[in-house]
PDB file of C-alpha atoms and ligand atoms in Angstrom:
ATOM      1  CA  MET A   1     118.960 115.954  21.886  1.00 86.00           C
ATOM      2  CA  ARG A   2     119.941 113.756  19.021  1.00 93.00           C
ATOM      3  CA  ALA A   3     120.537 110.011  19.192  1.00 95.00           C
ATOM      4  CA  LEU A   4     121.897 107.474  16.751  1.00 97.00           C
ATOM      5  CA  ILE A   5     120.690 103.881  17.009  1.00 97.00           C
ATOM      6  CA  VAL A   6     122.857 101.327  15.210  1.00 98.00           C
ATOM      7  CA  GLU A   7     120.832  98.126  15.253  1.00 96.00           C
ATOM      8  CA  ASP A   8     120.153  95.584  12.513  1.00 96.00           C
ATOM      9  CA  GLU A   9     116.922  94.171  13.919  1.00 94.00           C
ATOM     10  CA  PRO A  10     114.218  96.567  12.698  1.00 95.00           C
ATOM     11  CA  LYS A  11     111.803  95.669  15.501  1.00 93.00           C
ATOM     12  CA  VAL A  12     114.322  96.369  18.240  1.00 92.00           C
ATOM     13  CA  ALA A  13     115.472  99.542  16.494  1.00 95.00           C
ATOM     14  CA  SER A  14     111.967 100.959  16.180  1.00 94.00           C
ATOM     15  CA  PHE A  15     111.084  99.922  19.741  1.00 92.00           C
ATOM     16  CA  ILE A  16     114.060 101.895  21.087  1.00 95.00           C
ATOM     17  CA  ALA A  17     113.486 104.763  18.654  1.00 95.00           C
ATOM     18  CA  LYS A  18     109.887 105.223  19.787  1.00 94.00           C
ATOM     19  CA  GLU A  19     110.926 105.357  23.410  1.00 93.00           C
ATOM     20  CA  LEU A  20     113.650 107.929  22.708  1.00 93.00           C
ATOM     21  CA  GLN A  21     111.302 110.015  20.583  1.00 90.00           C
ATOM     22  CA  SER A  22     108.797 110.050  23.413  1.00 88.00           C
ATOM     23  CA  HIS A  23     111.595 111.564  25.508  1.00 86.00           C
ATOM     24  CA  ALA A  24     112.033 114.341  22.918  1.00 84.00           C
ATOM     25  CA  PHE A  25     115.058 112.903  21.148  1.00 90.00           C
ATOM     26  CA  ALA A  26     115.553 113.284  17.429  1.00 92.00           C
ATOM     27  CA  VAL A  27     116.510 109.781  16.310  1.00 95.00           C
ATOM     28  CA  ASP A  28     118.560 108.464  13.405  1.00 96.00           C
ATOM     29  CA  LEU A  29     118.755 104.776  12.567  1.00 97.00           C
ATOM     30  CA  ALA A  30     121.516 102.760  10.935  1.00 97.00           C
ATOM     31  CA  ALA A  31     121.097  99.059  10.161  1.00 97.00           C
ATOM     32  CA  ASP A  32     124.739  98.044   9.849  1.00 97.00           C
ATOM     33  CA  GLY A  33     128.083  98.917  11.366  1.00 97.00           C
ATOM     34  CA  GLU A  34     129.522 100.760   8.390  1.00 97.00           C
ATOM     35  CA  ALA A  35     126.460 102.961   7.928  1.00 97.00           C
ATOM     36  CA  GLY A  36     126.393 103.645  11.656  1.00 97.00           C
ATOM     37  CA  GLU A  37     130.011 104.708  11.719  1.00 97.00           C
ATOM     38  CA  ARG A  38     129.549 106.945   8.693  1.00 96.00           C
ATOM     39  CA  MET A  39     126.554 108.660  10.288  1.00 96.00           C
ATOM     40  CA  ALA A  40     128.336 109.050  13.610  1.00 95.00           C
ATOM     41  CA  ARG A  41     131.203 110.777  11.830  1.00 93.00           C
ATOM     42  CA  SER A  42     129.085 113.122   9.757  1.00 91.00           C
ATOM     43  CA  ASN A  43     126.548 114.221  12.380  1.00 90.00           C
ATOM     44  CA  THR A  44     126.655 115.416  15.942  1.00 89.00           C
ATOM     45  CA  TYR A  45     124.965 113.068  18.404  1.00 93.00           C
ATOM     46  CA  ASP A  46     124.354 113.414  22.094  1.00 92.00           C
ATOM     47  CA  VAL A  47     124.359 109.645  22.472  1.00 94.00           C
ATOM     48  CA  ILE A  48     125.005 106.581  20.302  1.00 96.00           C
ATOM     49  CA  LEU A  49     123.347 103.234  20.980  1.00 97.00           C
ATOM     50  CA  LEU A  50     125.440 100.562  19.351  1.00 96.00           C
ATOM     51  CA  ASP A  51     124.425  96.941  18.939  1.00 94.00           C
ATOM     52  CA  TRP A  52     127.139  94.335  19.416  1.00 90.00           C
ATOM     53  CA  MET A  53     126.361  91.996  16.527  1.00 90.00           C
ATOM     54  CA  LEU A  54     125.990  93.965  13.314  1.00 94.00           C
ATOM     55  CA  PRO A  55     126.379  93.183   9.626  1.00 96.00           C
ATOM     56  CA  ARG A  56     129.331  94.677   7.693  1.00 96.00           C
ATOM     57  CA  LYS A  57     131.223  95.838  10.761  1.00 96.00           C
ATOM     58  CA  SER A  58     130.806  94.661  14.334  1.00 94.00           C
ATOM     59  CA  GLY A  59     129.654  97.019  17.048  1.00 93.00           C
ATOM     60  CA  ILE A  60     132.889  96.536  18.929  1.00 91.00           C
ATOM     61  CA  ALA A  61     135.007  97.506  15.884  1.00 94.00           C
ATOM     62  CA  VAL A  62     132.800 100.538  15.220  1.00 96.00           C
ATOM     63  CA  CYS A  63     133.125 101.560  18.849  1.00 94.00           C
ATOM     64  CA  ARG A  64     136.918 101.229  18.826  1.00 92.00           C
ATOM     65  CA  ASP A  65     137.276 103.233  15.611  1.00 93.00           C
ATOM     66  CA  LEU A  66     134.814 105.936  16.622  1.00 92.00           C
ATOM     67  CA  ARG A  67     136.377 106.345  20.012  1.00 87.00           C
ATOM     68  CA  ARG A  68     139.725 107.202  18.471  1.00 84.00           C
ATOM     69  CA  ASP A  69     138.320 110.211  16.614  1.00 84.00           C
ATOM     70  CA  LEU A  70     135.303 111.166  18.719  1.00 84.00           C
ATOM     71  CA  PRO A  71     136.443 110.783  22.298  1.00 77.00           C
ATOM     72  CA  GLN A  72     133.503 112.706  23.740  1.00 80.00           C
ATOM     73  CA  VAL A  73     130.371 111.169  22.282  1.00 88.00           C
ATOM     74  CA  PRO A  74     128.668 108.851  24.800  1.00 91.00           C
ATOM     75  CA  ILE A  75     128.395 105.301  23.465  1.00 93.00           C
ATOM     76  CA  LEU A  76     126.112 102.704  25.001  1.00 93.00           C
ATOM     77  CA  MET A  77     126.713  99.156  23.728  1.00 91.00           C
ATOM     78  CA  LEU A  78     123.725  96.836  23.448  1.00 90.00           C
ATOM     79  CA  THR A  79     124.661  93.223  23.700  1.00 83.00           C
ATOM     80  CA  ALA A  80     122.627  90.050  23.442  1.00 73.00           C
ATOM     81  CA  LEU A  81     125.440  88.256  25.188  1.00 64.00           C
ATOM     82  CA  ASP A  82     125.434  88.266  28.925  1.00 66.00           C
ATOM     83  CA  GLY A  83     129.021  87.149  29.398  1.00 68.00           C
ATOM     84  CA  VAL A  84     131.326  89.122  31.639  1.00 72.00           C
ATOM     85  CA  GLU A  85     133.991  88.878  28.933  1.00 76.00           C
ATOM     86  CA  ASP A  86     131.834  90.717  26.409  1.00 75.00           C
ATOM     87  CA  GLN A  87     131.026  93.422  28.883  1.00 75.00           C
ATOM     88  CA  VAL A  88     134.711  93.887  29.592  1.00 76.00           C
ATOM     89  CA  ASN A  89     135.400  93.941  25.845  1.00 81.00           C
ATOM     90  CA  SER A  90     132.773  96.647  25.391  1.00 79.00           C
ATOM     91  CA  LEU A  91     134.390  98.853  27.956  1.00 79.00           C
ATOM     92  CA  GLN A  92     137.886  98.165  26.625  1.00 80.00           C
ATOM     93  CA  ALA A  93     136.729  99.192  23.164  1.00 84.00           C
ATOM     94  CA  GLY A  94     135.778 102.544  24.658  1.00 83.00           C
ATOM     95  CA  ALA A  95     132.050 102.165  25.291  1.00 87.00           C
ATOM     96  CA  ASP A  96     130.840 104.277  28.199  1.00 86.00           C
ATOM     97  CA  ASP A  97     128.376 101.662  29.309  1.00 86.00           C
ATOM     98  CA  TYR A  98     126.676  98.466  28.136  1.00 85.00           C
ATOM     99  CA  LEU A  99     123.271  96.922  28.470  1.00 88.00           C
ATOM    100  CA  SER A 100     122.442  93.251  27.917  1.00 86.00           C
ATOM    101  CA  LYS A 101     119.405  92.374  25.847  1.00 84.00           C
ATOM    102  CA  PRO A 102     116.621  91.945  26.599  1.00 84.00           C
ATOM    103  CA  PHE A 103     116.448  95.093  28.652  1.00 86.00           C
ATOM    104  CA  ASP A 104     113.720  97.151  30.193  1.00 89.00           C
ATOM    105  CA  LEU A 105     113.087 100.521  28.541  1.00 91.00           C
ATOM    106  CA  VAL A 106     113.046 102.206  31.925  1.00 91.00           C
ATOM    107  CA  VAL A 107     116.553 100.885  32.573  1.00 90.00           C
ATOM    108  CA  LEU A 108     117.678 101.966  29.108  1.00 93.00           C
ATOM    109  CA  MET A 109     116.457 105.524  29.667  1.00 92.00           C
ATOM    110  CA  ALA A 110     118.071 105.652  33.110  1.00 90.00           C
ATOM    111  CA  ARG A 111     121.392 104.577  31.606  1.00 89.00           C
ATOM    112  CA  ILE A 112     121.106 107.162  28.846  1.00 92.00           C
ATOM    113  CA  ASP A 113     120.295 109.884  31.375  1.00 88.00           C
ATOM    114  CA  ALA A 114     123.334 108.933  33.426  1.00 84.00           C
ATOM    115  CA  LEU A 115     125.556 109.028  30.315  1.00 86.00           C
ATOM    116  CA  LEU A 116     124.225 112.428  29.301  1.00 86.00           C
ATOM    117  CA  ARG A 117     124.803 113.851  32.759  1.00 79.00           C
ATOM    118  CA  ARG A 118     128.343 112.513  32.781  1.00 77.00           C
ATOM    119  CA  SER A 119     129.159 113.793  29.326  1.00 76.00           C
ATOM    120  CA  LYS A 120     127.665 117.173  30.158  1.00 66.00           C
ATOM    121  CA  GLY A 121     130.072 117.367  33.087  1.00 62.00           C
ATOM    122  CA  ASN A 122     132.967 116.387  30.822  1.00 58.00           C
ATOM    123  CA  ARG A 123     132.137 118.889  28.152  1.00 58.00           C
ATOM    124  CA  GLU A 124     131.235 121.926  30.183  1.00 51.00           C
ATOM    125  CA  GLU A 125     133.263 124.025  27.750  1.00 51.00           C
ATOM    126  CA  GLY A 126     131.467 122.637  24.732  1.00 55.00           C
ATOM    127  CA  GLN A 127     128.155 123.728  26.204  1.00 72.00           C
ATOM    128  CA  LYS A 128     129.048 127.376  25.708  1.00 85.00           C
ATOM    129  CA  LEU A 129     129.163 128.504  22.120  1.00 91.00           C
ATOM    130  CA  SER A 130     129.798 131.969  20.817  1.00 93.00           C
ATOM    131  CA  CYS A 131     130.193 134.092  17.733  1.00 95.00           C
ATOM    132  CA  GLY A 132     131.259 137.701  18.217  1.00 94.00           C
ATOM    133  CA  ASP A 133     129.114 139.094  21.025  1.00 95.00           C
ATOM    134  CA  LEU A 134     126.517 136.326  20.604  1.00 96.00           C
ATOM    135  CA  GLN A 135     126.641 133.652  23.277  1.00 95.00           C
ATOM    136  CA  LEU A 136     124.737 130.428  23.707  1.00 94.00           C
ATOM    137  CA  ASP A 137     124.879 128.655  27.046  1.00 89.00           C
ATOM    138  CA  HIS A 138     123.373 125.252  26.453  1.00 83.00           C
ATOM    139  CA  ASP A 139     123.207 124.283  30.125  1.00 77.00           C
ATOM    140  CA  ALA A 140     121.121 127.323  30.912  1.00 81.00           C
ATOM    141  CA  ARG A 141     119.409 127.212  27.474  1.00 83.00           C
ATOM    142  CA  ARG A 142     120.222 130.907  27.310  1.00 90.00           C
ATOM    143  CA  VAL A 143     121.142 133.053  24.332  1.00 94.00           C
ATOM    144  CA  THR A 144     122.465 136.584  24.652  1.00 96.00           C
ATOM    145  CA  ARG A 145     123.859 139.164  22.286  1.00 95.00           C
ATOM    146  CA  SER A 146     125.734 142.169  23.685  1.00 93.00           C
ATOM    147  CA  GLY A 147     124.537 140.941  27.051  1.00 91.00           C
ATOM    148  CA  GLN A 148     120.892 141.193  25.983  1.00 92.00           C
ATOM    149  CA  GLU A 149     118.878 138.030  26.499  1.00 93.00           C
ATOM    150  CA  MET A 150     117.081 136.684  23.467  1.00 92.00           C
ATOM    151  CA  ARG A 151     113.807 134.789  23.469  1.00 90.00           C
ATOM    152  CA  LEU A 152     113.973 132.011  20.918  1.00 88.00           C
ATOM    153  CA  THR A 153     111.516 129.230  20.208  1.00 85.00           C
ATOM    154  CA  ALA A 154     112.814 125.677  20.678  1.00 80.00           C
ATOM    155  CA  ARG A 155     113.290 125.294  16.924  1.00 82.00           C
ATOM    156  CA  GLU A 156     115.045 128.631  16.494  1.00 89.00           C
ATOM    157  CA  TYR A 157     117.304 127.702  19.383  1.00 89.00           C
ATOM    158  CA  ALA A 158     118.154 124.303  17.874  1.00 87.00           C
ATOM    159  CA  LEU A 159     118.887 125.965  14.538  1.00 92.00           C
ATOM    160  CA  LEU A 160     121.139 128.595  16.091  1.00 95.00           C
ATOM    161  CA  ARG A 161     122.948 125.960  18.140  1.00 92.00           C
ATOM    162  CA  PHE A 162     123.615 123.879  15.054  1.00 91.00           C
ATOM    163  CA  LEU A 163     124.970 126.886  13.138  1.00 95.00           C
ATOM    164  CA  LEU A 164     127.213 127.781  16.077  1.00 94.00           C
ATOM    165  CA  GLN A 165     128.499 124.232  16.414  1.00 89.00           C
ATOM    166  CA  ARG A 166     129.540 124.484  12.779  1.00 89.00           C
ATOM    167  CA  LYS A 167     130.802 128.067  12.949  1.00 92.00           C
ATOM    168  CA  ASP A 168     132.592 129.185   9.756  1.00 92.00           C
ATOM    169  CA  LYS A 169     131.360 126.083   7.931  1.00 92.00           C
ATOM    170  CA  VAL A 170     128.594 126.368   5.381  1.00 94.00           C
ATOM    171  CA  CYS A 171     125.537 124.335   6.399  1.00 93.00           C
ATOM    172  CA  THR A 172     123.394 123.155   3.517  1.00 91.00           C
ATOM    173  CA  ARG A 173     119.623 123.175   3.822  1.00 88.00           C
ATOM    174  CA  MET A 174     119.686 119.373   3.785  1.00 82.00           C
ATOM    175  CA  GLU A 175     122.129 119.238   6.699  1.00 84.00           C
ATOM    176  CA  ILE A 176     120.040 121.697   8.632  1.00 87.00           C
ATOM    177  CA  LEU A 177     116.867 119.711   7.948  1.00 81.00           C
ATOM    178  CA  GLU A 178     118.485 116.475   9.037  1.00 74.00           C
ATOM    179  CA  GLN A 179     119.941 117.918  12.223  1.00 77.00           C
ATOM    180  CA  VAL A 180     117.316 120.348  13.385  1.00 79.00           C
ATOM    181  CA  TRP A 181     114.174 118.667  12.124  1.00 73.00           C
ATOM    182  CA  ASP A 182     113.756 114.986  12.715  1.00 60.00           C
ATOM    183  CA  THR A 183     111.707 114.400   9.600  1.00 57.00           C
ATOM    184  CA  LEU A 184     113.186 114.666   6.167  1.00 54.00           C
ATOM    185  CA  PHE A 185     111.040 117.176   4.377  1.00 54.00           C
ATOM    186  CA  ASP A 186     110.752 117.466   0.668  1.00 56.00           C
ATOM    187  CA  THR A 187     113.917 119.251  -0.478  1.00 53.00           C
ATOM    188  CA  GLU A 188     111.753 121.884  -2.160  1.00 56.00           C
ATOM    189  CA  THR A 189     110.451 123.030   1.167  1.00 63.00           C
ATOM    190  CA  ASN A 190     111.496 126.449   2.318  1.00 79.00           C
ATOM    191  CA  VAL A 191     111.087 125.718   6.009  1.00 82.00           C
ATOM    192  CA  VAL A 192     114.808 126.281   6.623  1.00 88.00           C
ATOM    193  CA  ASP A 193     114.734 129.678   4.921  1.00 90.00           C
ATOM    194  CA  VAL A 194     111.659 130.656   6.895  1.00 88.00           C
ATOM    195  CA  TYR A 195     113.340 129.771  10.180  1.00 90.00           C
ATOM    196  CA  ILE A 196     116.613 131.432   9.203  1.00 95.00           C
ATOM    197  CA  ASN A 197     114.657 134.611   8.551  1.00 94.00           C
ATOM    198  CA  MET A 198     112.927 134.407  11.925  1.00 93.00           C
ATOM    199  CA  LEU A 199     116.271 133.817  13.598  1.00 95.00           C
ATOM    200  CA  ARG A 200     117.844 136.746  11.782  1.00 96.00           C
ATOM    201  CA  LYS A 201     115.111 139.078  12.972  1.00 95.00           C
ATOM    202  CA  LYS A 202     116.087 138.285  16.546  1.00 95.00           C
ATOM    203  CA  VAL A 203     119.821 137.659  16.271  1.00 95.00           C
ATOM    204  CA  ASP A 204     120.981 140.091  13.582  1.00 95.00           C
ATOM    205  CA  LYS A 205     118.367 142.723  12.794  1.00 94.00           C
ATOM    206  CA  PRO A 206     118.720 144.828  15.957  1.00 92.00           C
ATOM    207  CA  PHE A 207     122.536 144.910  15.550  1.00 93.00           C
ATOM    208  CA  THR A 208     124.946 146.493  13.095  1.00 91.00           C
ATOM    209  CA  GLU A 209     127.159 143.461  12.571  1.00 93.00           C
ATOM    210  CA  LYS A 210     125.431 140.580  10.807  1.00 95.00           C
ATOM    211  CA  LEU A 211     126.513 137.106  11.871  1.00 97.00           C
ATOM    212  CA  ILE A 212     124.289 134.805   9.788  1.00 97.00           C
ATOM    213  CA  HIS A 213     125.174 134.820   6.104  1.00 97.00           C
ATOM    214  CA  THR A 214     123.556 133.286   3.053  1.00 96.00           C
ATOM    215  CA  VAL A 215     125.915 131.442   0.729  1.00 94.00           C
ATOM    216  CA  THR A 216     124.075 131.555  -2.570  1.00 92.00           C
ATOM    217  CA  GLY A 217     123.258 128.143  -3.952  1.00 88.00           C
ATOM    218  CA  MET A 218     124.737 126.387  -0.916  1.00 91.00           C
ATOM    219  CA  GLY A 219     123.201 127.286   2.392  1.00 94.00           C
ATOM    220  CA  TYR A 220     123.969 129.299   5.498  1.00 96.00           C
ATOM    221  CA  VAL A 221     126.942 130.051   7.689  1.00 97.00           C
ATOM    222  CA  ILE A 222     127.493 131.888  10.938  1.00 97.00           C
ATOM    223  CA  ARG A 223     130.750 133.852  11.053  1.00 96.00           C
ATOM    224  CA  GLU A 224     132.625 136.094  13.434  1.00 93.00           C
ATOM    225  CA  PRO A 225     132.082 139.737  12.487  1.00 89.00           C
ATOM    226  CA  GLY A 226     134.741 140.905  10.074  1.00 80.00           C
ATOM    227  CA  ALA A 227     135.675 137.334   9.114  1.00 72.00           C
TER     228      ALA A 227
HETATM  229 CA1   CA B 301     122.259  92.648  16.040  1.00 53.54          CA
END
């Protein structure tokens, strides 16, 4: 699970981030509306927490603009204002839910859980990814190739899922690091290559058709056989 927190108060941001991380989320932070919108557009998030009052671009404007292009991503607005009008505005701008500050972390997590359950129901299709005879069922956390079940570690699974979500698009090592690992490693690190190799041993080696390809000098791509 990956979450984006768009919040300009560092203390609040890190308070929420810690809680999400303790619930096994990978967390990205943005401190203003423009940065938040840019990150939301260039990454895939399971949930976005969006503060109402933000520098550069307000939370409500970010929400409205994101909603137009990313109808599926769950957005939870965080507002310091407790007025009914602002809550209505949040929902009209396309937020899935709102929470008035200050809030209890238990309530925040309950709201996020509810949003995730709802969006999972809405995106049942998106939970099943495939490439050739390789299938990933995210609800069941199950990967099969030619009907054969594959045992992947959590990290291998996350890596494969990311490649499948971006099928036919080259993923750079940096993108993979940012999406699959929460920490930004030194760019010299070969951790991505190591994991790609482990994944290949399970996903490609026993089969004739190779799905995971190296794009020299760029990164990796998963492609339909024969493509
Ligand atoms: Ca704020």
